[in-house]
Coordinates of C-alpha atoms and ligand atoms in Angstrom, one line a residue:
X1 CA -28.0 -57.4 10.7
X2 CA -28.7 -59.6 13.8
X3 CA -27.8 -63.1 13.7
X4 CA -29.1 -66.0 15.7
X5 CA -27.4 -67.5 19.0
X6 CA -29.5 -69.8 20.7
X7 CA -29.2 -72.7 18.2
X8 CA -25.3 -72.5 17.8
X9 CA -25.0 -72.5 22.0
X10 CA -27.0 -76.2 22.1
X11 CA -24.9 -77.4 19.0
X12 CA -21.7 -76.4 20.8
X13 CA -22.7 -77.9 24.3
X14 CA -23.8 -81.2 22.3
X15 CA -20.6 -80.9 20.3
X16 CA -18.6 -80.2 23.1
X17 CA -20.2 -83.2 25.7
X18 CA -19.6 -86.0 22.4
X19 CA -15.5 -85.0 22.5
X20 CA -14.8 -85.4 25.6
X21 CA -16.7 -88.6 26.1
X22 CA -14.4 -89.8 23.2
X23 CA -11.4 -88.0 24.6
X24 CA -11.3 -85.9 28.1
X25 CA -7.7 -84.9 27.5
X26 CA -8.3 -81.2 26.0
X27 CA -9.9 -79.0 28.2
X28 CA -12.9 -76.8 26.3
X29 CA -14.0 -74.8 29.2
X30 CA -11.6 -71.6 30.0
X31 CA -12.2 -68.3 28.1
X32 CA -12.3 -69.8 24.6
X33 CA -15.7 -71.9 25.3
X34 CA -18.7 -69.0 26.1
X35 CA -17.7 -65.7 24.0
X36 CA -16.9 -67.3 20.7
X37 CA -20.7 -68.2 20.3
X38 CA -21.9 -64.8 20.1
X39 CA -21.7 -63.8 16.0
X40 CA -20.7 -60.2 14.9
X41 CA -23.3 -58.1 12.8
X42 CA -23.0 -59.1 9.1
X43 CA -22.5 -56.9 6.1
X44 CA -25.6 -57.2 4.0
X45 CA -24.1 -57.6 0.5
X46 CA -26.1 -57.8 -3.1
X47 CA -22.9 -57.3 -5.2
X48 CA -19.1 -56.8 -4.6
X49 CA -18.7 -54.7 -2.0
X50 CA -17.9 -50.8 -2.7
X51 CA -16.1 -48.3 -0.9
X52 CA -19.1 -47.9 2.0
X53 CA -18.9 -51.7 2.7
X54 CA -15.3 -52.1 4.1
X55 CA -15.7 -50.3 7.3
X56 CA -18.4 -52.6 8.4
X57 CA -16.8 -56.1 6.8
X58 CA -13.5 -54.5 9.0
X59 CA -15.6 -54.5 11.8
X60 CA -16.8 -58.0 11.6
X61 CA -13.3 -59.1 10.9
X62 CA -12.3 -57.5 14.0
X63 CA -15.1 -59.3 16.2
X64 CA -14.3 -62.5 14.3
X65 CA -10.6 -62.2 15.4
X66 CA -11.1 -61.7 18.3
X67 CA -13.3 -64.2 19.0
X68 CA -11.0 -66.9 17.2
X69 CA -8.5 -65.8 19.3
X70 CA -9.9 -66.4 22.3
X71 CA -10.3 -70.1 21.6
X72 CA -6.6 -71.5 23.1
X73 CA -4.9 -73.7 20.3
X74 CA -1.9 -73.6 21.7
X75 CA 0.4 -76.8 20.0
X76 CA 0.9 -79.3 21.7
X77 CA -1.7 -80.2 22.6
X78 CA -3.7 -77.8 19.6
X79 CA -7.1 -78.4 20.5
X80 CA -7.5 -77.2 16.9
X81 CA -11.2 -79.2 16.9
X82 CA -12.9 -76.4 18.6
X83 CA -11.4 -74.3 16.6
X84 CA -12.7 -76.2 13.5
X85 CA -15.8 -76.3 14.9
X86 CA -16.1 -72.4 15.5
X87 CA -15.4 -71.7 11.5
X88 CA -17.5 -74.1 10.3
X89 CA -20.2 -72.6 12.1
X90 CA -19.1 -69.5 10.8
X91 CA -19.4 -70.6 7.3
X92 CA -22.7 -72.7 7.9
X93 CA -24.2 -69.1 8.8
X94 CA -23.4 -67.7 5.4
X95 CA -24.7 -71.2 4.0
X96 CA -21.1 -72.7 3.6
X97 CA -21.3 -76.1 4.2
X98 CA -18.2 -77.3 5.4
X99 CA -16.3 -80.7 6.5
X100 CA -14.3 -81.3 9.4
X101 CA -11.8 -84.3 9.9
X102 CA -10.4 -85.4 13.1
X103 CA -7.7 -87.2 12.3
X104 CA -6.9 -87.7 15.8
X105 CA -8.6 -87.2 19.1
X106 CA -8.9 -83.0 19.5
X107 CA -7.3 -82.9 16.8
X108 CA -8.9 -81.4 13.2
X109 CA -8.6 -80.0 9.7
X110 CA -11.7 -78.0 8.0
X111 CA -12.3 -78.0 4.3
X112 CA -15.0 -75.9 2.7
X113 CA -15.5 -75.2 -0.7
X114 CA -17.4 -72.2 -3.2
X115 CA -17.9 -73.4 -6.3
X116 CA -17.1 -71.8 -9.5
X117 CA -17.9 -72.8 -13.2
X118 CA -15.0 -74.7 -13.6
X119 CA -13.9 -73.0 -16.5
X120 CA -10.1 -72.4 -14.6
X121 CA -8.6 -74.7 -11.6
X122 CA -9.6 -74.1 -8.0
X123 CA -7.5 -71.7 -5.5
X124 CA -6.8 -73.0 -2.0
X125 CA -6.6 -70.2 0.8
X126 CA -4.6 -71.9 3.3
X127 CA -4.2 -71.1 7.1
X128 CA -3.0 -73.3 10.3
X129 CA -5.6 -73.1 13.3
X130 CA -2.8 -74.1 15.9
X131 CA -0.2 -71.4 17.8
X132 CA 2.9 -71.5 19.7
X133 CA 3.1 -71.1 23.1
X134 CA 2.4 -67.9 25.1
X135 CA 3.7 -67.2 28.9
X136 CA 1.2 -65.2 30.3
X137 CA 4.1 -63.6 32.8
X138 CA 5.6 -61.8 30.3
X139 CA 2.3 -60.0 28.3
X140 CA 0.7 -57.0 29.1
X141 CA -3.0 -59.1 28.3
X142 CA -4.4 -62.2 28.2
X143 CA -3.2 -64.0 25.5
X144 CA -6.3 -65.8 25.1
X145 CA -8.4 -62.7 25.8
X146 CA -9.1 -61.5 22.2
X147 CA -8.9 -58.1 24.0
X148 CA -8.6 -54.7 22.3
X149 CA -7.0 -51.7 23.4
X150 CA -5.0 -48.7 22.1
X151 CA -6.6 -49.7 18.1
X152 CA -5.4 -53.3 18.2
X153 CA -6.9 -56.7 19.0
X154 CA -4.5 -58.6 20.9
X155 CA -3.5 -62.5 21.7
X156 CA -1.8 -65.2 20.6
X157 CA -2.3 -66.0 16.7
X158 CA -3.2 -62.5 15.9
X159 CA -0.1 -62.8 13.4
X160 CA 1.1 -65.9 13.1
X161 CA -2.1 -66.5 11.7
X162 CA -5.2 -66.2 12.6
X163 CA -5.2 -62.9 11.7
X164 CA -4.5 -64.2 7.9
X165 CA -7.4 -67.4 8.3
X166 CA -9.5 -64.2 9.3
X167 CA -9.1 -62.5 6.4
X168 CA -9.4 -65.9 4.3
X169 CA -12.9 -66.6 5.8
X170 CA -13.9 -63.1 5.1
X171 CA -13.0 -63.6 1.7
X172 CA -15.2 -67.0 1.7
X173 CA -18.0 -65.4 3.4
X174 CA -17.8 -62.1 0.7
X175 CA -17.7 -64.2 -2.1
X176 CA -21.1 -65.9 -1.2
X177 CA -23.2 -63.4 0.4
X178 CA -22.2 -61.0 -2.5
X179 CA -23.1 -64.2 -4.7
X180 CA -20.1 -62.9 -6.9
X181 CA -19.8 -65.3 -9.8
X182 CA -16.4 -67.3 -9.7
X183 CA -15.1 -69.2 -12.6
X184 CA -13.3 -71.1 -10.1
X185 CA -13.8 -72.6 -7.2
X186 CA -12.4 -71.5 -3.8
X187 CA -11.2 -73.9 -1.2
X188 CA -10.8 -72.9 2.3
X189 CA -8.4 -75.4 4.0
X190 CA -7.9 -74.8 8.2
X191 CA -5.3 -77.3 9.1
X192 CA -3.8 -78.7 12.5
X193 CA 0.2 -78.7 13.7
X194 CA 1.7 -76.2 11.4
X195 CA 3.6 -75.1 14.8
X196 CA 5.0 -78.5 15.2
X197 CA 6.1 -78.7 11.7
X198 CA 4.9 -82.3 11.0
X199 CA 1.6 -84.3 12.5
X200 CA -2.1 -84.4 11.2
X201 CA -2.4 -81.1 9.5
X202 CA -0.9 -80.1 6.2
X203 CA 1.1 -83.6 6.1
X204 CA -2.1 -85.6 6.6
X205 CA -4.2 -83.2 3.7
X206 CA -1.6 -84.2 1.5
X207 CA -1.8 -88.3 2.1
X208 CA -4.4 -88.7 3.5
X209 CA -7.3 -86.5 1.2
X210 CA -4.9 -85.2 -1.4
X211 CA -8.3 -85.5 -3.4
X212 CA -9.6 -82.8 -1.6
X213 CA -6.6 -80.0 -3.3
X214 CA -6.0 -81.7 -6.7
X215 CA -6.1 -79.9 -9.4
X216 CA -5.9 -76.8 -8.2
X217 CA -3.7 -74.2 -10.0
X218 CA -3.1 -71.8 -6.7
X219 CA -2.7 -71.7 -3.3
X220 CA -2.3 -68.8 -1.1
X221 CA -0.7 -69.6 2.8
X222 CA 1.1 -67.6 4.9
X223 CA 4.7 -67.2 4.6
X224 CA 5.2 -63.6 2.8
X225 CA 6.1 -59.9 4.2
X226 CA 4.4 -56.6 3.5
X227 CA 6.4 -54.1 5.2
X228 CA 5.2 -50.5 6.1
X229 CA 7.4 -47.6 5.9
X230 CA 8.5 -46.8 9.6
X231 CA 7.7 -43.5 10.4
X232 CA 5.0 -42.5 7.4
X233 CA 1.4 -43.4 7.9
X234 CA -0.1 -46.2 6.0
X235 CA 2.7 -46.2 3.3
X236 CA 4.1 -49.6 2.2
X237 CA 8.0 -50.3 1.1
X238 CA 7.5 -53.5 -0.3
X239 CA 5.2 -56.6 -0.8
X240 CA 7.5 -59.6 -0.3
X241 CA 5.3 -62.8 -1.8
X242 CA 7.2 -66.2 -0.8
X243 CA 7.7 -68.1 -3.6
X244 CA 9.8 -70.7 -2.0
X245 CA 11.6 -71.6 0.9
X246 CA 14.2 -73.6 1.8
X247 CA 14.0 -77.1 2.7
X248 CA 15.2 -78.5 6.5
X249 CA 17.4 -81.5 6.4
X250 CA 18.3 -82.3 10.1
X251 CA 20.8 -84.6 10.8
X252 CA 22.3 -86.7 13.6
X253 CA 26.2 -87.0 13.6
X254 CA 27.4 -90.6 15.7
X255 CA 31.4 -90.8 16.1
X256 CA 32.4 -94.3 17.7
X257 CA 35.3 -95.5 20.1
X258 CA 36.4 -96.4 23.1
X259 CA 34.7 -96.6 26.3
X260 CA 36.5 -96.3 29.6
X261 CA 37.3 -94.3 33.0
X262 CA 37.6 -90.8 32.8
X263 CA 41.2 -91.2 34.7
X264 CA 42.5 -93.7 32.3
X265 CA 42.3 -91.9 28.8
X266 CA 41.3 -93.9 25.5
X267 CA 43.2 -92.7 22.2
X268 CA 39.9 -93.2 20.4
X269 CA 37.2 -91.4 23.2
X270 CA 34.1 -90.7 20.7
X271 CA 33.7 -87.4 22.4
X272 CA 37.1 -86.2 21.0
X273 CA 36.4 -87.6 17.9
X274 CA 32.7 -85.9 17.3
X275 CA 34.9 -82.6 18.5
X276 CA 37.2 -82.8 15.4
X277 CA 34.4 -83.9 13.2
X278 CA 32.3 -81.5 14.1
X279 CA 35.0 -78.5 13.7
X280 CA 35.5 -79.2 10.8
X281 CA 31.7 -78.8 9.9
X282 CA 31.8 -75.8 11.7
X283 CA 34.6 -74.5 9.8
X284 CA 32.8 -75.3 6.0
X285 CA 31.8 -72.7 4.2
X286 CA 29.0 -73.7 2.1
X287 CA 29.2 -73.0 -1.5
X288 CA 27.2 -69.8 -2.2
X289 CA 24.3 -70.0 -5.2
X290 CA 22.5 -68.2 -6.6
X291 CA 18.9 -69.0 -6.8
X292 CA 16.3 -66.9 -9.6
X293 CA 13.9 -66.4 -6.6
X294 CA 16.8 -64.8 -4.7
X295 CA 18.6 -63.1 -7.7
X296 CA 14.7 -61.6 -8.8
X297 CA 14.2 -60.0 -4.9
X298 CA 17.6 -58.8 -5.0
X299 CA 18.1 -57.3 -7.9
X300 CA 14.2 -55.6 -6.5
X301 CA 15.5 -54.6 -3.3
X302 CA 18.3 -52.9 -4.8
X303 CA 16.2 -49.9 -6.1
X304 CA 15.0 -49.6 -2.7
X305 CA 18.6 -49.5 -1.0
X306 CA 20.3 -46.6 0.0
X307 CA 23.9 -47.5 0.4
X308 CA 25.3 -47.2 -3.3
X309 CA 27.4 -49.9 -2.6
X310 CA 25.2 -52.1 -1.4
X311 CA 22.9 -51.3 -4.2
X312 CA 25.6 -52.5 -6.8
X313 CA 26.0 -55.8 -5.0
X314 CA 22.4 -56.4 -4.9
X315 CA 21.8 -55.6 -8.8
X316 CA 24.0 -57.8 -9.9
X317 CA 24.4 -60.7 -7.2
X318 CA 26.0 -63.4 -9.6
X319 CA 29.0 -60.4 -10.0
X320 CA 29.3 -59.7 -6.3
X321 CA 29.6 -63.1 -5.1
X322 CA 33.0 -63.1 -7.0
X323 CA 34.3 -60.5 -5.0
X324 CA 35.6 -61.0 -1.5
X325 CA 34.8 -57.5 0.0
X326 CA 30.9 -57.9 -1.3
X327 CA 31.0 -61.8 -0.2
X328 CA 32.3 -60.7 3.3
X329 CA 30.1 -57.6 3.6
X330 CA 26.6 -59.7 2.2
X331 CA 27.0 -62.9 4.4
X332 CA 27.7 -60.9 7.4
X333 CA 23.9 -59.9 7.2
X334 CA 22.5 -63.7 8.4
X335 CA 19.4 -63.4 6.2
X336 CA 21.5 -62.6 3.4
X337 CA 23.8 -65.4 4.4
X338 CA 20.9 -68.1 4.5
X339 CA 19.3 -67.1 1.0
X340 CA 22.9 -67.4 -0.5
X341 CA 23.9 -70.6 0.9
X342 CA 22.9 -74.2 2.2
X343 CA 23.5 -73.3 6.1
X344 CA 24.5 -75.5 9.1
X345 CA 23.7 -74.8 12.3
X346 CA 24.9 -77.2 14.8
X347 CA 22.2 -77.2 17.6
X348 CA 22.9 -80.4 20.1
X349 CA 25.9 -82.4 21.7
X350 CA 25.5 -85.5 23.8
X351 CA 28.6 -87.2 25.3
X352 CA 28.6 -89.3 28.4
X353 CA 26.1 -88.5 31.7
X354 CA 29.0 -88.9 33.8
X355 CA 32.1 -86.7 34.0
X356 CA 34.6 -89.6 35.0
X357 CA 32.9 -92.4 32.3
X358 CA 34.3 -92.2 28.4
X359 CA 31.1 -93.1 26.8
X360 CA 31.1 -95.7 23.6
X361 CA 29.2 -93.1 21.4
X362 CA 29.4 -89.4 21.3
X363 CA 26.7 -87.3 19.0
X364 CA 25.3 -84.1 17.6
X365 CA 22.6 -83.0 16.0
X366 CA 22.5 -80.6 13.1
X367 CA 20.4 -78.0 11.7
X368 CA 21.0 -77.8 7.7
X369 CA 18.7 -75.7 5.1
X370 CA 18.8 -76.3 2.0
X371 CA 18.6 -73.8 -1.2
X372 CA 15.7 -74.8 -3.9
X373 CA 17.4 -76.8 -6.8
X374 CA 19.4 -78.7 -4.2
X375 CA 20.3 -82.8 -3.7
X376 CA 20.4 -83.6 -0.1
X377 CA 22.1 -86.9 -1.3
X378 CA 24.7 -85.4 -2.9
X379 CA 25.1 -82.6 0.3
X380 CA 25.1 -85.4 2.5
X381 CA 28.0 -86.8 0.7
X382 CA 29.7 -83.9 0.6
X383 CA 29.6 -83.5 4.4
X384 CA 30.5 -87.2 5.1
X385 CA 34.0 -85.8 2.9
X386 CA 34.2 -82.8 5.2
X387 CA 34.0 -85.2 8.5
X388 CA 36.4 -87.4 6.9
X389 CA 36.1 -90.0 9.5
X390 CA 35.0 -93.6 8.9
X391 CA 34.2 -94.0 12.5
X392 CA 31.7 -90.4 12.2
X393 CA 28.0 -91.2 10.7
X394 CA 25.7 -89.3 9.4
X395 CA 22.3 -89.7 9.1
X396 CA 19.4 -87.7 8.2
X397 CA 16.3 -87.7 11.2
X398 CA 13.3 -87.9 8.9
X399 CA 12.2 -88.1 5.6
X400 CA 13.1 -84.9 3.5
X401 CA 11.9 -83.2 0.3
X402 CA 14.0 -81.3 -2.0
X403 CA 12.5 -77.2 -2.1
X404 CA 10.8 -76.5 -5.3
X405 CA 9.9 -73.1 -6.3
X406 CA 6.4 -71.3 -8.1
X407 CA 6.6 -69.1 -11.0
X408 CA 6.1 -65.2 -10.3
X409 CA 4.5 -65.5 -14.1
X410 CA 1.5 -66.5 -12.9
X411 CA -2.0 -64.8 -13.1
X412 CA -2.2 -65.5 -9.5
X413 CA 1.5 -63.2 -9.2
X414 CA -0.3 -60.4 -11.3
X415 CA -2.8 -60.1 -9.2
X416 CA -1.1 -59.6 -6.5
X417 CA 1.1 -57.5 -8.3
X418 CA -1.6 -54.9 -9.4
X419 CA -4.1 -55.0 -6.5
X420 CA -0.6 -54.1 -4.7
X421 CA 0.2 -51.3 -6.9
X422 CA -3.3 -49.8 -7.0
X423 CA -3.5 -49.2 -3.1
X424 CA 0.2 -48.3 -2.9
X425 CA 1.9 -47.4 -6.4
X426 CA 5.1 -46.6 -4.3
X427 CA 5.8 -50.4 -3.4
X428 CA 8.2 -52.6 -4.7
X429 CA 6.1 -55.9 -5.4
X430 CA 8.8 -58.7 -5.1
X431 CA 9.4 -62.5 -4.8
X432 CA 10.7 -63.8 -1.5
X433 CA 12.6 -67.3 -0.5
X434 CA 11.7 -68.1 3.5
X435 CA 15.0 -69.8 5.1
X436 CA 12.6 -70.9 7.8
X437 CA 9.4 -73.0 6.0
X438 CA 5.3 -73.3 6.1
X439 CA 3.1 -76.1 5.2
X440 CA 3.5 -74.6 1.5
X441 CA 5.9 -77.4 0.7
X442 CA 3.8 -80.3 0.6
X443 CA 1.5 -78.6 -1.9
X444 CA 4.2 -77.2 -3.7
X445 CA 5.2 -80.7 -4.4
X446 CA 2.1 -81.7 -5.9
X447 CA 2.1 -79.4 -8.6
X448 CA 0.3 -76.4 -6.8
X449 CA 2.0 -72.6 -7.4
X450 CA 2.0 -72.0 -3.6
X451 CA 2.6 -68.2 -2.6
X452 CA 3.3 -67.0 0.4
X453 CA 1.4 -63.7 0.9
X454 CA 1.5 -61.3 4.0
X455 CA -1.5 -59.3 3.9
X456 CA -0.9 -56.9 7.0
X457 CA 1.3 -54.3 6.5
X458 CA 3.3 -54.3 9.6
X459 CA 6.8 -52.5 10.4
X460 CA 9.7 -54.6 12.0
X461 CA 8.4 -53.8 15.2
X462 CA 4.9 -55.0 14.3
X463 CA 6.2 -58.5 13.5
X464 CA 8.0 -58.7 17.0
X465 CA 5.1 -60.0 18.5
X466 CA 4.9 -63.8 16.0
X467 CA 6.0 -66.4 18.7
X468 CA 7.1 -63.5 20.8
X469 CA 5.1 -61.6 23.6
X470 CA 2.1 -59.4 22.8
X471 CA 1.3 -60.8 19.5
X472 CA -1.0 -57.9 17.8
X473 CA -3.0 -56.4 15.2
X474 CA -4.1 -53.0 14.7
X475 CA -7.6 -52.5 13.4
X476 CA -6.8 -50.4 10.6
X477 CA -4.0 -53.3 9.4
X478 CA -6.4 -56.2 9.8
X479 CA -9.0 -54.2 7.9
X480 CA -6.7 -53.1 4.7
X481 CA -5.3 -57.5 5.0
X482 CA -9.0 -58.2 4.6
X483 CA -9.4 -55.9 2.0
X484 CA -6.7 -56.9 0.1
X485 CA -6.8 -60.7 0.4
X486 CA -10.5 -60.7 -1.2
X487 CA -9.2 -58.0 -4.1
X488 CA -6.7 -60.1 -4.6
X489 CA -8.9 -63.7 -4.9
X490 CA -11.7 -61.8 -6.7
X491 CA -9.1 -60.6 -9.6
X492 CA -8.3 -64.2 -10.4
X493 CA -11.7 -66.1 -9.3
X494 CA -14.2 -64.0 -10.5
X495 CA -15.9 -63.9 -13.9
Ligands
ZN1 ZN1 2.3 -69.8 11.1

């Protein structure tokens, strides 16, 4: 089917003229502002699509990609508004209607909504328009190009995850040409500043319009793993969904003393003092715990293990973490080591500018993650013990939020679980704790199960390219994501 293209060029010249009168800092011209206008050929749908449908909805996903990919949202600054205003126009085609808010000057999130019958509570699909750097220097293509080449469309975002907003519009835009009738209603949320971890995306949703979410009984965002069997075409080894993730409490460490000349020393010099403080953070070992989200994926991965040992340790995890030679052997591995533990990284030191000037202050700052189920008061106070120095502070850099956790017995879980095992009854289908974190928190906190879900299945070396160099897709991954993300809505949405 042929679309239309003159109307959408005027809108976006219009569009684009208004935002830089009210703010000329982000650049729209560059290879983002003329190729994202032209629109794919659309899948002509009168019901659920069947078998003979999905090459051609893979093929639009493909020229949607790569458009959307060529539109550089690179965080900070984001530019994330000409990215809004390239979906919406997307969705306006299919006769979405959708709003965009600019909650600061280039800045945007884009919230559309298919409405059910409101017999069950709305699902958000989830997905950040902003990216993380690229340096040009070190890929084999434009980053911004939206190129594709040897099976797979390339640039920055095309995992990390405009690859997954792809296959959450082409859910969106299914749903409604197919006019498939949804008992609830489906909100697509594109949000600003993920990358930065803070900002006017996800953060402002949540105080700012929390209106906009409530009530909903499931959202999907990225934040999970499916991993493809290395070596074996198109198998899968597992689905990991995230079901929680730790929670970041960085923290700034002050020790007090003396100042003076380098050549005259104090007995209290604040940089000696933050040094025997902060060995003796070093030298902590956290208490390990045992979290059900972590106990349920281990005790999963263990029938996928091949070391016997290992496989014991992992059944069982509440055994093995009583035994020294399994403790020793299991936090050796450092993703093992972060699900098991609250972790401290210390990341900064700051003394004096000046090698021959004691300074009065010496600090540090510190990485910690903590498990779900965790205080960060009572941590806090635990590493003020540690320090044991009255002239050593501790304080935490922002606000924090303890990690909560959503149920795998959900109908949302199930679905995944089955439209999983249909396509690839070898997979393990398990739950998954991120030590890093998404944007699920916030919604997590209002009483939303949030899940993160990986719809690509990608080996280790596929995932090499999220906020590394040629960041990828292959065509026949991005088509079975697409694929799978609207199976996977449909099951729970539809009537
Ligand atoms: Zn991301």
């Amino acid at each position: 089917m042929v679309e239309v293209g003159g109307g959408w060029w005027r809108i976006a010249l219009i569009a684009a003229v208004a935002g830089c009168s009210r703010n000329p800092a982000p650049p729209l011209a560059g290879p983002s502002s003329a190729p994202v206008m032209q629109t794919p050929a659309r899948v002509a749908l009168i019901a659920a699509p069947v078998e003979e449908d999905w090459k051609g909805l893979g093929d639009e996903a493909a020229a949607l990609l790569s458009q959307y990919l060529r539109i550089n949202t690179t965080n900070p600054p984001g530019n994330e508004i000409t990215a809004a205003r390239w979906l919406s126009e997307a969705l306006r085609r299919e006769g979405i209607e959708s709003r965009i808010f600019e909650p600061a000057p280039g800045k945007a999130n884009l919230y559309a909504r298919l409405a059910g019958d409101g017999s069950a509570r709305p699902i958000v699909l989830l997905n950040h328009m902003d990216v993380v750097l690229a340096s040009p220097e070190f890929w084999t293509v434009d980053p911004f190009s939206g190129v594709t080449k040897d099976g797979y469309i390339w640039g920055r975002g095309a995992l990390d995850m405009k690859g997954e907003g792809i296959a959450q519009l082409m859910t969106m835009l299914i749903l409604k040409r197919a006019k498939v009738p949804l008992k609830r209603d489906i909100i697509f949320l594109a949000t600003s500043d993920e990358e930065i971890g803070a900002g006017v995306g996800a953060a402002w949703i949540a105080e700012q319009q929390p209106d906009l979410v409530r009530g909903a009984e499931f959202l999907l965002n990225e934040g999970g793993t499916t991993r493809a069997k290395t070596g074996s075409q198109g198998a899968v080894e597992y689905y990991a969904v995230g079901t929680t993730e730790k929670s970041p409490f960085w923290l700034d460490v002050t020790a007090r003393g003396t100042a003076g000349h380098g050549s005259r020393p104090t007995p209290d010099n604040p940089v000696h003092r933050l040094i025997r403080a902060l060995n003796r953070v070093a030298e902590w070992r956290t208490p390990l715990v045992v979290t059900p989200a972590v106990e349920r994926s281990f005790r999963d991965l263990a029938t996928i293990e091949r070391d016997t040992t290992m496989r014991r340790w992992l059944s069982d995890i509440r055994t093995a973490i009583r035994d020294s030679v399994a403790v020793r052997q299991l936090t050796a591995d450092l993703t093992y080591n972060a699900l098991l533990r609250n972790t401290i990284s210390i990341t900064g030191v700051k003394g004096s500018t000046k090698t021959n000037v004691i300074p009065p202050t010496a600090s540090a700052a510190i990485d910690v993650r903590l498990l779900p189920g965790q205080d960060p008061a009572a941590f806090l106070a635990d590493l003020v013990r540690i320090i044991g120095d009255t002239a050593v502070t501790v304080k935490p850099q922002g606000p924090n939020w303890p990690a909560t956790e959503s149920s795998s017995e959900t109908e949302m879980f199930r679905a995944i679980t089955e439209v999983a095992r249909r396509r690839h009854p070898e997979a393990l289908v398990t739950t998954m704790m991120l030590a890093g974190f998404t944007d699920s928190h916030y919604f997590r906190r209002m009483g939303i199960a949030s899940y993160g879900l990986g719809p690509f299945p990608l080996t280790q070396a596929d995932s090499r390219g999220v906020h590394g160099n040629d960041e990828r897709i292959s065509l026949e991954v991005l088509r079975a994501g697409v694929r799978f993300y609207y199976e996977v809505v449909s099951r729970v949405a539809a009537k």
